[in-house]
């Protein structure tokens, strides 16, 4: 029954995502849920395509063995040692403590005639993969086989000389270098600055040293991947894996996860057309702001500081999330919140706090979150329906504020490494901020709370395992 319910649930997900091919369009790749949603990651698996075409008779048989014998034989031919591949893929992150080892849970079914092996993975998101067989060892292998197949379709395993191997930093750098050279030789990429760039820095987060890494790929589709971890190697490794995942999503990797040379011109043209259709981002010199706000958010809270040409001392805010969401523990696993929400809420709240200073003025906000910048300039029109309700409320507050006080508000992206002062405020590290910015005022500005008729975020209801 649990497996049938799982199939029904996946069918519902597929019905909600009828236009899955649209996600591969470079115009909307920045809104892809693949990096933030477990259910969307599962849709990458080839098994989701099986759910579209399977018959009811075939589906009833698959309740007994998952995957079936024919599928197992095909997967074994591709992945000779699936357990070793999964462990090798996650090993750098497990050693550094950035994730935990995969957990296997065995449950007997049909009075012990069948065994269900549930493989629990915790990176890149919490994913449960189930294998069912009359043999407990085969059930375990089935779960690992499907895990390998999922990772391959996410772009984290590649084929070389007929053998499946784990993607690492060297492989990602090789693919990006080939991508750069392809654009240079064909004339599609005419600027040398369009080469990829990896930057890593060490910061303190809640008095603990943390490594932050950012990999920027400007061509043929511009995007950046940012991660944080406990060690230098693990952080760069996770950044490269997520970059490979994004390249796969765009369509730049083929079935073997090698560079799809034939698709580069088409994707490049699409990106150029989308860039021409979009408004050119305003520069600081063109906008000539009266005020500038640097804002950042973290798991602890959010902070911002205000730069102006008139006053000598710098205004700043730094508050924990508990003051704004007292009914929710944002560090708890059940809180439905992501990094973009943190950043966008912090940006709107900071502008709302100093709105009386901004009457008939031009205000420029600096954020290290690209989505928050885009929501500020264009509105959250590219969100899905669930996110639109949340982000739409924040956007309406911002629009009404600008209309009431005649504020011209724009946002620009700043690299995380260059937003260190706001980062200190977001982590409630006021002492370090005052050392870093000696012209800061002694006391912070108290933020004005944003009022809503209903809670902006809610906790997920806990799952009842007894019903599964």
C-alpha positions as a Markdown table, in Angstrom:
| # | Residue | x | y | z |
|---|---|---|---|---|
| 1 | Unk | 0.0 | 0.0 | 0.0 |
| 2 | Unk | 2.8 | 2.4 | 0.8 |
| 3 | Unk | 4.4 | 1.8 | -2.6 |
| 4 | Unk | 1.1 | 2.4 | -4.3 |
| 5 | Unk | 0.6 | 5.6 | -2.4 |
| 6 | Unk | 4.2 | 6.6 | -3.4 |
| 7 | Unk | 3.3 | 6.0 | -7.1 |
| 8 | Unk | 0.1 | 8.1 | -6.7 |
| 9 | Unk | 2.0 | 10.9 | -5.1 |
| 10 | Unk | 4.6 | 10.9 | -7.9 |
| 11 | Unk | 1.8 | 11.0 | -10.4 |
| 12 | Unk | 0.4 | 14.1 | -8.7 |
| 13 | Unk | 3.8 | 15.7 | -8.9 |
| 14 | Unk | 4.0 | 14.9 | -12.6 |
| 15 | Unk | 0.6 | 16.4 | -13.2 |
| 16 | Unk | 1.6 | 19.6 | -11.5 |
| 17 | Unk | 4.7 | 19.7 | -13.7 |
| 18 | Unk | 3.1 | 19.1 | -17.1 |
| 19 | Unk | 5.5 | 21.4 | -18.9 |
| 20 | Unk | 8.7 | 19.8 | -17.5 |
| 21 | Unk | 10.6 | 20.6 | -20.8 |
| 22 | Unk | 10.0 | 24.3 | -20.0 |
| 23 | Unk | 12.5 | 24.0 | -17.1 |
| 24 | Unk | 15.3 | 23.4 | -19.6 |
| 25 | Unk | 14.7 | 26.9 | -21.2 |
| 26 | Unk | 17.5 | 29.2 | -20.2 |
| 27 | Unk | 14.9 | 32.0 | -19.7 |
| 28 | Unk | 13.6 | 30.3 | -16.5 |
| 29 | Unk | 16.5 | 28.3 | -15.2 |
| 30 | Unk | 17.2 | 30.7 | -12.4 |
| 31 | Unk | 13.8 | 29.6 | -10.9 |
| 32 | Unk | 14.5 | 25.8 | -11.2 |
| 33 | Unk | 13.4 | 23.9 | -8.1 |
| 34 | Unk | 16.1 | 21.2 | -8.7 |
| 35 | Unk | 18.5 | 22.7 | -6.1 |
| 36 | Unk | 15.8 | 23.4 | -3.5 |
| 37 | Unk | 13.1 | 20.7 | -3.8 |
| 38 | Unk | 13.4 | 17.0 | -3.0 |
| 39 | Unk | 10.3 | 16.2 | -5.0 |
| 40 | Unk | 11.6 | 18.0 | -8.0 |
| 41 | Unk | 14.9 | 16.1 | -7.8 |
| 42 | Unk | 13.0 | 12.8 | -7.8 |
| 43 | Unk | 11.3 | 14.0 | -11.0 |
| 44 | Unk | 14.8 | 13.9 | -12.7 |
| 45 | Unk | 14.9 | 10.2 | -12.2 |
| 46 | Unk | 14.0 | 8.1 | -15.3 |
| 47 | Unk | 11.6 | 6.2 | -13.1 |
| 48 | Unk | 9.3 | 9.2 | -13.1 |
| 49 | Unk | 9.0 | 8.8 | -16.8 |
| 50 | Unk | 8.0 | 5.1 | -16.3 |
| 51 | Unk | 5.1 | 6.3 | -14.1 |
| 52 | Unk | 3.6 | 8.1 | -17.1 |
| 53 | Unk | 3.4 | 5.1 | -19.4 |
| 54 | Unk | 3.0 | 2.2 | -17.0 |
| 55 | Unk | -0.2 | 0.1 | -17.1 |
| 56 | Unk | -2.2 | -0.7 | -14.0 |
| 57 | Unk | -1.3 | -4.4 | -14.4 |
| 58 | Unk | 2.4 | -3.6 | -14.6 |
| 59 | Unk | 2.1 | -1.2 | -11.6 |
| 60 | Unk | 0.5 | -3.9 | -9.5 |
| 61 | Unk | 3.4 | -6.3 | -10.3 |
| 62 | Unk | 6.0 | -3.7 | -9.3 |
| 63 | Unk | 4.6 | -3.6 | -5.8 |
| 64 | Unk | 6.3 | -7.0 | -5.3 |
| 65 | Unk | 9.7 | -6.1 | -6.7 |
| 66 | Unk | 11.1 | -2.6 | -7.0 |
| 67 | Unk | 12.8 | -2.4 | -9.5 |
| 68 | Unk | 11.7 | -5.4 | -11.5 |
| 69 | Unk | 14.1 | -8.0 | -12.9 |
| 70 | Unk | 14.5 | -6.5 | -16.3 |
| 71 | Unk | 15.3 | -3.1 | -14.9 |
| 72 | Unk | 17.8 | -4.5 | -12.4 |
| 73 | Unk | 19.7 | -6.3 | -15.2 |
| 74 | Unk | 20.0 | -3.1 | -17.1 |
| 75 | Unk | 21.1 | -1.1 | -14.1 |
| 76 | Unk | 23.7 | -3.8 | -13.1 |
| 77 | Unk | 25.3 | -3.5 | -16.6 |
| 78 | Unk | 25.8 | 0.2 | -16.0 |
| 79 | Unk | 26.7 | 0.3 | -12.3 |
| 80 | Unk | 28.9 | -2.7 | -11.4 |
| 81 | Unk | 29.4 | -1.6 | -7.8 |
| 82 | Unk | 26.5 | 0.7 | -6.9 |
| 83 | Unk | 27.1 | 0.9 | -3.1 |
| 84 | Unk | 30.8 | 1.8 | -3.7 |
| 85 | Unk | 29.7 | 4.6 | -6.1 |
| 86 | Unk | 27.3 | 6.1 | -3.6 |
| 87 | Unk | 29.7 | 6.0 | -0.8 |
| 88 | Unk | 32.5 | 7.4 | -2.9 |
| 89 | Unk | 30.3 | 10.3 | -4.0 |
| 90 | Unk | 29.3 | 11.3 | -0.5 |
| 91 | Unk | 32.6 | 10.4 | 1.3 |
| 92 | Unk | 34.2 | 13.9 | 1.2 |
| 93 | Unk | 31.1 | 15.5 | 2.8 |
| 94 | Unk | 30.7 | 12.7 | 5.3 |
| 95 | Unk | 34.3 | 13.0 | 6.5 |
| 96 | Unk | 34.0 | 16.8 | 7.0 |
| 97 | Unk | 30.7 | 16.5 | 8.8 |
| 98 | Unk | 28.7 | 18.4 | 6.2 |
| 99 | Unk | 26.3 | 15.4 | 5.8 |
| 100 | Unk | 25.8 | 12.0 | 7.4 |
| 101 | Unk | 26.3 | 8.6 | 6.0 |
| 102 | Unk | 23.4 | 7.0 | 4.1 |
| 103 | Unk | 21.2 | 5.0 | 6.4 |
| 104 | Unk | 19.7 | 1.6 | 5.4 |
| 105 | Unk | 16.4 | 0.5 | 7.1 |
| 106 | Unk | 15.1 | -3.0 | 6.4 |
| 107 | Unk | 11.4 | -3.9 | 6.9 |
| 108 | Unk | 9.9 | -7.3 | 6.3 |
| 109 | Unk | 6.8 | -7.4 | 4.1 |
| 110 | Unk | 4.1 | -10.1 | 3.4 |
| 111 | Unk | 5.0 | -12.0 | 6.6 |
| 112 | Unk | 8.7 | -12.1 | 5.8 |
| 113 | Unk | 8.4 | -13.3 | 2.2 |
| 114 | Unk | 9.6 | -9.9 | 0.9 |
| 115 | Unk | 12.1 | -7.3 | 2.2 |
| 116 | Unk | 12.0 | -3.6 | 1.7 |
| 117 | Unk | 15.3 | -1.7 | 2.0 |
| 118 | Unk | 14.9 | 2.0 | 2.4 |
| 119 | Unk | 18.0 | 4.0 | 1.7 |
| 120 | Unk | 18.0 | 7.4 | 3.3 |
| 121 | Unk | 20.2 | 10.0 | 1.7 |
| 122 | Unk | 20.8 | 13.5 | 3.2 |
| 123 | Unk | 22.5 | 15.3 | 0.3 |
| 124 | Unk | 21.7 | 17.3 | -1.8 |
| 125 | Unk | 18.4 | 16.9 | 0.0 |
| 126 | Unk | 16.6 | 14.4 | 2.2 |
| 127 | Unk | 15.7 | 11.6 | -0.3 |
| 128 | Unk | 14.4 | 8.1 | 0.5 |
| 129 | Unk | 14.9 | 5.4 | -2.1 |
| 130 | Unk | 13.3 | 2.0 | -1.7 |
| 131 | Unk | 14.2 | -1.4 | -3.0 |
| 132 | Unk | 12.0 | -4.5 | -2.6 |
| 133 | Unk | 12.9 | -8.1 | -3.2 |
| 134 | Unk | 12.5 | -11.5 | -1.6 |
| 135 | Unk | 16.2 | -11.5 | -0.8 |
| 136 | Unk | 17.4 | -8.9 | 1.8 |
| 137 | Unk | 20.7 | -8.5 | 0.0 |
| 138 | Unk | 19.1 | -8.0 | -3.4 |
| 139 | Unk | 16.7 | -5.4 | -1.8 |
| 140 | Unk | 19.7 | -3.5 | -0.6 |
| 141 | Unk | 21.4 | -3.6 | -4.0 |
| 142 | Unk | 18.2 | -2.5 | -5.7 |
| 143 | Unk | 18.0 | 0.6 | -3.5 |
| 144 | Unk | 21.7 | 1.5 | -4.3 |
| 145 | Unk | 21.1 | 0.8 | -8.0 |
| 146 | Unk | 18.3 | 3.3 | -8.1 |
| 147 | Unk | 20.3 | 5.8 | -6.1 |
| 148 | Unk | 23.1 | 5.6 | -8.7 |
| 149 | Unk | 20.7 | 6.1 | -11.5 |
| 150 | Unk | 19.3 | 9.1 | -9.8 |
| 151 | Unk | 22.7 | 10.6 | -9.3 |
| 152 | Unk | 23.7 | 10.0 | -12.9 |
| 153 | Unk | 20.6 | 11.8 | -14.1 |
| 154 | Unk | 21.5 | 14.7 | -11.8 |
| 155 | Unk | 24.9 | 14.9 | -13.5 |
| 156 | Unk | 27.0 | 13.6 | -10.6 |
| 157 | Unk | 28.2 | 10.4 | -12.2 |
| 158 | Unk | 29.9 | 10.2 | -15.6 |
| 159 | Unk | 30.9 | 7.3 | -18.0 |
| 160 | Unk | 34.5 | 6.8 | -19.1 |
| 161 | Unk | 35.7 | 3.8 | -21.0 |
| 162 | Unk | 32.5 | 1.9 | -20.3 |
| 163 | Unk | 32.8 | 2.5 | -16.5 |
| 164 | Unk | 30.8 | 4.8 | -14.3 |
| 165 | Unk | 32.8 | 7.2 | -12.2 |
| 166 | Unk | 32.1 | 9.9 | -9.7 |
| 167 | Unk | 32.2 | 13.6 | -10.8 |
| 168 | Unk | 34.9 | 15.5 | -8.9 |
| 169 | Unk | 36.5 | 19.0 | -9.0 |
| 170 | Unk | 39.0 | 18.1 | -11.8 |
| 171 | Unk | 36.2 | 16.7 | -14.0 |
| 172 | Unk | 34.0 | 19.8 | -13.6 |
| 173 | Unk | 37.0 | 22.1 | -14.2 |
| 174 | Unk | 37.8 | 20.1 | -17.4 |
| 175 | Unk | 34.2 | 20.4 | -18.7 |
| 176 | Unk | 34.1 | 24.2 | -17.9 |
| 177 | Unk | 37.5 | 24.7 | -19.6 |
| 178 | Unk | 36.2 | 22.8 | -22.7 |
| 179 | Unk | 33.1 | 24.9 | -22.6 |
| 180 | Unk | 35.2 | 28.1 | -22.5 |
| 181 | Unk | 37.5 | 27.0 | -25.3 |
| 182 | Unk | 34.5 | 25.9 | -27.5 |
| 183 | Unk | 33.1 | 29.4 | -27.3 |
| 184 | Unk | 36.4 | 31.0 | -28.0 |
| 185 | Unk | 37.2 | 28.9 | -31.0 |
| 186 | Unk | 33.8 | 29.2 | -32.6 |
| 187 | Unk | 33.5 | 32.9 | -32.0 |
| 188 | Unk | 30.4 | 32.5 | -29.9 |
| 189 | Unk | 32.2 | 33.7 | -26.8 |
| 190 | Unk | 34.0 | 36.9 | -27.8 |
| 191 | Unk | 35.0 | 38.1 | -24.3 |
| 192 | Unk | 37.9 | 36.5 | -22.4 |
| 193 | Unk | 36.2 | 37.5 | -19.1 |
| 194 | Unk | 33.6 | 34.8 | -19.8 |
| 195 | Unk | 35.9 | 32.1 | -18.3 |
| 196 | Unk | 34.7 | 30.4 | -15.1 |
| 197 | Unk | 35.9 | 31.6 | -11.7 |
| 198 | Unk | 36.0 | 29.7 | -8.4 |
| 199 | Unk | 36.5 | 31.8 | -5.2 |
| 200 | Unk | 36.7 | 30.4 | -1.6 |
| 201 | Unk | 37.0 | 32.2 | 1.7 |
| 202 | Unk | 36.9 | 31.4 | 5.4 |
| 203 | Unk | 34.5 | 33.1 | 7.6 |
| 204 | Unk | 33.0 | 32.7 | 11.1 |
| 205 | Unk | 29.4 | 31.7 | 11.5 |
| 206 | Unk | 28.2 | 31.5 | 15.1 |
| 207 | Unk | 31.8 | 31.6 | 16.4 |
| 208 | Unk | 32.6 | 28.6 | 14.2 |
| 209 | Unk | 35.0 | 28.7 | 11.2 |
| 210 | Unk | 33.1 | 28.0 | 8.0 |
| 211 | Unk | 34.3 | 27.8 | 4.4 |
| 212 | Unk | 32.3 | 29.5 | 1.7 |
| 213 | Unk | 32.8 | 28.8 | -2.0 |
| 214 | Unk | 31.3 | 30.3 | -5.1 |
| 215 | Unk | 31.7 | 29.1 | -8.7 |
| 216 | Unk | 30.6 | 31.5 | -11.4 |
| 217 | Unk | 29.9 | 30.3 | -15.0 |
| 218 | Unk | 29.2 | 33.3 | -17.2 |
| 219 | Unk | 28.7 | 31.5 | -20.5 |
| 220 | Unk | 26.7 | 30.4 | -22.4 |
| 221 | Unk | 24.1 | 30.7 | -19.6 |
| 222 | Unk | 25.2 | 32.9 | -16.7 |
| 223 | Unk | 24.8 | 31.4 | -13.2 |
| 224 | Unk | 26.6 | 30.9 | -10.0 |
| 225 | Unk | 26.6 | 28.2 | -7.3 |
| 226 | Unk | 27.4 | 29.0 | -3.7 |
| 227 | Unk | 27.9 | 26.5 | -0.8 |
| 228 | Unk | 29.3 | 26.5 | 2.7 |
| 229 | Unk | 31.0 | 23.7 | 4.5 |
| 230 | Unk | 33.3 | 22.7 | 7.4 |
| 231 | Unk | 36.4 | 22.0 | 5.3 |
| 232 | Unk | 38.0 | 23.6 | 2.2 |
| 233 | Unk | 38.0 | 20.4 | 0.2 |
| 234 | Unk | 34.4 | 19.5 | 1.0 |
| 235 | Unk | 33.1 | 23.0 | 0.3 |
| 236 | Unk | 34.7 | 23.1 | -3.1 |
| 237 | Unk | 33.6 | 19.6 | -3.9 |
| 238 | Unk | 30.0 | 20.3 | -3.1 |
| 239 | Unk | 30.2 | 23.5 | -5.2 |
| 240 | Unk | 31.5 | 21.5 | -8.2 |
| 241 | Unk | 28.9 | 18.8 | -7.8 |
| 242 | Unk | 26.0 | 21.4 | -7.8 |
| 243 | Unk | 27.6 | 23.1 | -10.8 |
| 244 | Unk | 27.6 | 19.8 | -12.7 |
| 245 | Unk | 24.0 | 19.4 | -11.6 |
| 246 | Unk | 23.1 | 22.8 | -13.0 |
| 247 | Unk | 25.0 | 22.1 | -16.3 |
| 248 | Unk | 22.9 | 18.9 | -16.6 |
| 249 | Unk | 19.7 | 20.9 | -16.0 |
| 250 | Unk | 20.6 | 23.4 | -18.7 |
| 251 | Unk | 21.2 | 20.6 | -21.2 |
| 252 | Unk | 25.0 | 21.1 | -21.6 |
| 253 | Unk | 25.7 | 17.5 | -20.5 |
| 254 | Unk | 24.8 | 14.5 | -22.6 |
| 255 | Unk | 23.6 | 11.1 | -21.5 |
| 256 | Unk | 27.1 | 10.1 | -20.4 |
| 257 | Unk | 27.4 | 13.5 | -18.6 |
| 258 | Unk | 30.1 | 14.6 | -21.0 |
| 259 | Unk | 30.0 | 18.0 | -22.6 |
| 260 | Unk | 27.2 | 18.2 | -25.3 |
| 261 | Unk | 29.1 | 20.1 | -27.9 |
| 262 | Unk | 26.3 | 20.1 | -30.4 |
| 263 | Unk | 23.9 | 21.9 | -28.0 |
| 264 | Unk | 26.2 | 24.7 | -27.1 |
| 265 | Unk | 25.3 | 27.0 | -30.1 |
| 266 | Unk | 21.6 | 26.5 | -29.6 |
| 267 | Unk | 21.8 | 27.3 | -25.9 |
| 268 | Unk | 24.1 | 30.2 | -26.5 |
| 269 | Unk | 21.6 | 31.7 | -29.0 |
| 270 | Unk | 18.7 | 31.2 | -26.6 |
| 271 | Unk | 20.7 | 33.0 | -23.8 |
| 272 | Unk | 21.6 | 35.9 | -26.1 |
| 273 | Unk | 18.0 | 36.3 | -27.2 |
| 274 | Unk | 16.8 | 36.2 | -23.6 |
| 275 | Unk | 19.5 | 38.7 | -22.6 |
| 276 | Unk | 18.4 | 41.1 | -25.4 |
| 277 | Unk | 14.7 | 40.8 | -24.4 |
| 278 | Unk | 15.5 | 41.6 | -20.7 |
| 279 | Unk | 16.2 | 45.1 | -19.5 |
| 280 | Unk | 19.9 | 45.9 | -19.0 |
| 281 | Unk | 20.7 | 46.0 | -15.2 |
| 282 | Unk | 21.1 | 49.6 | -14.0 |
| 283 | Unk | 24.5 | 50.5 | -12.7 |
| 284 | Unk | 25.3 | 52.5 | -9.6 |
| 285 | Unk | 26.7 | 55.4 | -11.6 |
| 286 | Unk | 23.6 | 55.5 | -13.8 |
| 287 | Unk | 21.2 | 55.3 | -10.9 |
| 288 | Unk | 23.1 | 57.8 | -8.7 |
| 289 | Unk | 21.5 | 56.8 | -5.4 |
| 290 | Unk | 20.9 | 59.1 | -2.4 |
| 291 | Unk | 21.0 | 56.1 | -0.1 |
| 292 | Unk | 22.6 | 52.6 | -0.3 |
| 293 | Unk | 21.6 | 49.6 | 1.9 |
| 294 | Unk | 23.8 | 46.5 | 2.3 |
| 295 | Unk | 21.7 | 43.6 | 3.5 |
| 296 | Unk | 22.2 | 40.0 | 4.4 |
| 297 | Unk | 20.5 | 37.1 | 6.2 |
| 298 | Unk | 21.5 | 33.9 | 8.0 |
| 299 | Unk | 19.9 | 31.2 | 10.0 |
| 300 | Unk | 20.4 | 33.3 | 13.2 |
| 301 | Unk | 18.8 | 36.6 | 11.9 |
| 302 | Unk | 19.2 | 39.4 | 9.4 |
| 303 | Unk | 21.1 | 42.7 | 9.3 |
| 304 | Unk | 21.7 | 45.7 | 7.2 |
| 305 | Unk | 23.5 | 49.0 | 7.3 |
| 306 | Unk | 22.7 | 52.3 | 5.6 |
| 307 | Unk | 25.1 | 54.5 | 3.7 |
| 308 | Unk | 24.3 | 58.1 | 3.0 |
| 309 | Unk | 26.1 | 61.2 | 1.8 |
| 310 | Unk | 24.7 | 63.4 | 4.5 |
| 311 | Unk | 25.2 | 61.8 | 7.9 |
| 312 | Unk | 28.6 | 60.8 | 9.3 |
| 313 | Unk | 27.6 | 57.9 | 11.4 |
| 314 | Unk | 26.3 | 54.7 | 9.8 |
| 315 | Unk | 22.8 | 53.4 | 10.7 |
| 316 | Unk | 22.5 | 49.7 | 11.1 |
| 317 | Unk | 20.0 | 47.0 | 12.2 |
| 318 | Unk | 20.6 | 43.5 | 13.5 |
| 319 | Unk | 17.8 | 41.3 | 14.8 |
| 320 | Unk | 17.2 | 37.6 | 15.4 |
| 321 | Unk | 14.4 | 35.8 | 13.5 |
| 322 | Unk | 12.6 | 35.0 | 16.8 |
| 323 | Unk | 11.4 | 38.7 | 17.0 |
| 324 | Unk | 9.7 | 38.4 | 13.6 |
| 325 | Unk | 8.5 | 34.8 | 13.7 |
| 326 | Unk | 8.1 | 34.0 | 17.4 |
| 327 | Unk | 5.7 | 31.0 | 16.6 |
| 328 | Unk | 8.3 | 29.2 | 14.5 |
| 329 | Unk | 11.7 | 27.9 | 15.2 |
| 330 | Unk | 13.4 | 28.5 | 11.8 |
| 331 | Unk | 16.3 | 26.2 | 12.7 |
| 332 | Unk | 13.8 | 23.3 | 13.1 |
| 333 | Unk | 13.6 | 20.8 | 10.3 |
| 334 | Unk | 9.9 | 21.4 | 9.7 |
| 335 | Unk | 10.1 | 25.1 | 8.8 |
| 336 | Unk | 9.3 | 25.6 | 5.2 |
| 337 | Unk | 11.8 | 28.3 | 4.4 |
| 338 | Unk | 14.7 | 28.8 | 2.1 |
| 339 | Unk | 17.6 | 31.1 | 1.7 |
| 340 | Unk | 15.8 | 33.3 | -0.9 |
| 341 | Unk | 13.0 | 34.0 | 1.6 |
| 342 | Unk | 15.5 | 35.0 | 4.3 |
| 343 | Unk | 17.2 | 37.4 | 1.9 |
| 344 | Unk | 14.1 | 39.0 | 0.4 |
| 345 | Unk | 12.4 | 39.5 | 3.8 |
| 346 | Unk | 15.6 | 41.1 | 5.1 |
| 347 | Unk | 15.7 | 43.5 | 2.1 |
| 348 | Unk | 12.1 | 44.5 | 2.4 |
| 349 | Unk | 12.3 | 44.9 | 6.2 |
| 350 | Unk | 15.4 | 47.1 | 6.0 |
| 351 | Unk | 13.8 | 49.4 | 3.4 |
| 352 | Unk | 10.6 | 49.5 | 5.4 |
| 353 | Unk | 12.5 | 50.5 | 8.6 |
| 354 | Unk | 14.2 | 53.5 | 7.0 |
| 355 | Unk | 11.3 | 54.5 | 4.7 |
| 356 | Unk | 10.8 | 57.9 | 6.2 |
| 357 | Unk | 14.4 | 58.8 | 5.2 |
| 358 | Unk | 13.7 | 57.8 | 1.6 |
| 359 | Unk | 10.9 | 60.3 | 0.8 |
| 360 | Unk | 11.4 | 61.5 | -2.8 |
| 361 | Unk | 14.9 | 59.7 | -2.9 |
| 362 | Unk | 16.6 | 57.1 | -4.9 |
| 363 | Unk | 17.6 | 54.0 | -2.9 |
| 364 | Unk | 20.0 | 51.2 | -4.0 |
| 365 | Unk | 19.9 | 47.9 | -2.2 |
| 366 | Unk | 22.9 | 45.5 | -2.3 |
| 367 | Unk | 22.2 | 41.8 | -1.7 |
| 368 | Unk | 24.2 | 38.6 | -2.3 |
| 369 | Unk | 21.1 | 36.7 | -3.4 |
| 370 | Unk | 20.3 | 36.9 | -7.1 |
| 371 | Unk | 16.6 | 36.0 | -6.7 |
| 372 | Unk | 16.1 | 38.7 | -4.0 |
| 373 | Unk | 17.6 | 41.2 | -6.4 |
| 374 | Unk | 15.3 | 40.0 | -9.2 |
| 375 | Unk | 12.2 | 40.1 | -7.1 |
| 376 | Unk | 13.0 | 43.6 | -6.0 |
| 377 | Unk | 13.5 | 44.9 | -9.6 |
| 378 | Unk | 10.9 | 42.8 | -11.5 |
| 379 | Unk | 8.6 | 41.2 | -8.9 |
| 380 | Unk | 8.2 | 37.5 | -8.0 |
| 381 | Unk | 6.4 | 36.7 | -11.3 |
| 382 | Unk | 8.6 | 33.6 | -12.0 |
| 383 | Unk | 7.7 | 31.9 | -8.7 |
| 384 | Unk | 5.5 | 28.8 | -8.6 |
| 385 | Unk | 2.1 | 29.1 | -7.0 |
| 386 | Unk | 3.1 | 28.1 | -3.5 |
| 387 | Unk | 6.0 | 30.6 | -3.4 |
| 388 | Unk | 4.0 | 33.4 | -5.1 |
| 389 | Unk | 1.6 | 33.8 | -2.2 |
| 390 | Unk | 4.5 | 34.3 | 0.2 |
| 391 | Unk | 6.8 | 36.4 | -1.9 |
| 392 | Unk | 3.8 | 38.3 | -3.4 |
| 393 | Unk | 2.9 | 39.7 | 0.1 |
| 394 | Unk | 6.4 | 41.0 | 0.6 |
| 395 | Unk | 6.4 | 42.5 | -2.9 |
| 396 | Unk | 3.1 | 44.3 | -2.3 |
| 397 | Unk | 4.4 | 45.9 | 0.9 |
| 398 | Unk | 7.5 | 47.1 | -1.0 |
| 399 | Unk | 5.4 | 48.5 | -3.9 |
| 400 | Unk | 2.9 | 50.3 | -1.6 |
| 401 | Unk | 5.8 | 51.8 | 0.4 |
| 402 | Unk | 7.5 | 53.1 | -2.7 |
| 403 | Unk | 4.2 | 54.5 | -4.0 |
| 404 | Unk | 3.3 | 56.2 | -0.7 |
| 405 | Unk | 6.7 | 57.8 | -0.1 |
| 406 | Unk | 7.7 | 58.3 | -3.7 |
| 407 | Unk | 10.8 | 56.1 | -3.4 |
| 408 | Unk | 12.8 | 54.9 | -6.4 |
| 409 | Unk | 14.1 | 51.5 | -5.3 |
| 410 | Unk | 16.6 | 49.4 | -7.2 |
| 411 | Unk | 18.7 | 46.3 | -6.2 |
| 412 | Unk | 22.0 | 45.1 | -7.4 |
| 413 | Unk | 23.9 | 41.9 | -6.7 |
| 414 | Unk | 27.1 | 41.9 | -4.6 |
| 415 | Unk | 29.4 | 39.0 | -4.1 |
| 416 | Unk | 29.1 | 37.3 | -0.8 |
| 417 | Unk | 32.8 | 37.9 | 0.0 |
| 418 | Unk | 32.2 | 41.6 | -0.5 |
| 419 | Unk | 29.2 | 41.7 | 1.8 |
| 420 | Unk | 31.1 | 40.9 | 4.9 |
| 421 | Unk | 29.8 | 43.7 | 7.1 |
| 422 | Unk | 26.2 | 42.9 | 6.5 |
| 423 | Unk | 27.0 | 39.2 | 7.0 |
| 424 | Unk | 28.3 | 40.0 | 10.5 |
| 425 | Unk | 25.1 | 41.8 | 11.4 |
| 426 | Unk | 23.0 | 38.9 | 10.1 |
| 427 | Unk | 24.8 | 36.5 | 12.4 |
| 428 | Unk | 24.2 | 39.0 | 15.3 |
| 429 | Unk | 28.0 | 39.5 | 15.6 |
| 430 | Unk | 27.7 | 43.2 | 16.5 |
| 431 | Unk | 31.1 | 43.5 | 18.1 |
| 432 | Unk | 33.0 | 42.4 | 15.1 |
| 433 | Unk | 30.8 | 44.6 | 12.9 |
| 434 | Unk | 31.8 | 47.7 | 14.9 |
| 435 | Unk | 35.5 | 46.8 | 14.6 |
| 436 | Unk | 35.0 | 46.3 | 10.8 |
| 437 | Unk | 33.0 | 49.5 | 10.5 |
| 438 | Unk | 34.3 | 52.0 | 13.1 |
| 439 | Unk | 31.9 | 54.8 | 11.8 |
| 440 | Unk | 28.8 | 52.7 | 12.8 |
| 441 | Unk | 26.4 | 54.2 | 15.4 |
| 442 | Unk | 26.6 | 52.9 | 18.9 |
| 443 | Unk | 23.0 | 51.5 | 19.0 |
| 444 | Unk | 21.1 | 49.8 | 16.2 |
| 445 | Unk | 17.9 | 51.1 | 14.7 |
| 446 | Unk | 14.8 | 49.1 | 15.8 |
| 447 | Unk | 13.2 | 47.4 | 12.8 |
| 448 | Unk | 9.5 | 48.0 | 12.0 |
| 449 | Unk | 7.7 | 44.7 | 11.8 |
| 450 | Unk | 5.9 | 43.8 | 8.7 |
| 451 | Unk | 2.3 | 42.9 | 9.5 |
| 452 | Unk | 0.3 | 40.3 | 7.8 |
| 453 | Unk | -3.3 | 38.9 | 8.2 |
| 454 | Unk | -2.0 | 35.4 | 8.2 |
| 455 | Unk | 1.4 | 33.9 | 9.2 |
| 456 | Unk | 3.9 | 34.4 | 6.4 |
| 457 | Unk | 5.4 | 30.9 | 6.9 |
| 458 | Unk | 4.0 | 27.8 | 8.6 |
| 459 | Unk | 5.3 | 24.6 | 9.9 |
| 460 | Unk | 4.8 | 21.3 | 8.0 |
| 461 | Unk | 2.6 | 18.8 | 9.7 |
| 462 | Unk | 4.6 | 15.9 | 11.1 |
| 463 | Unk | 4.3 | 12.7 | 9.2 |
| 464 | Unk | 2.5 | 9.8 | 10.7 |
| 465 | Unk | 4.7 | 6.8 | 10.0 |
| 466 | Unk | 2.1 | 4.4 | 11.3 |
| 467 | Unk | 0.0 | 5.0 | 8.2 |
| 468 | Unk | 2.7 | 4.1 | 5.7 |
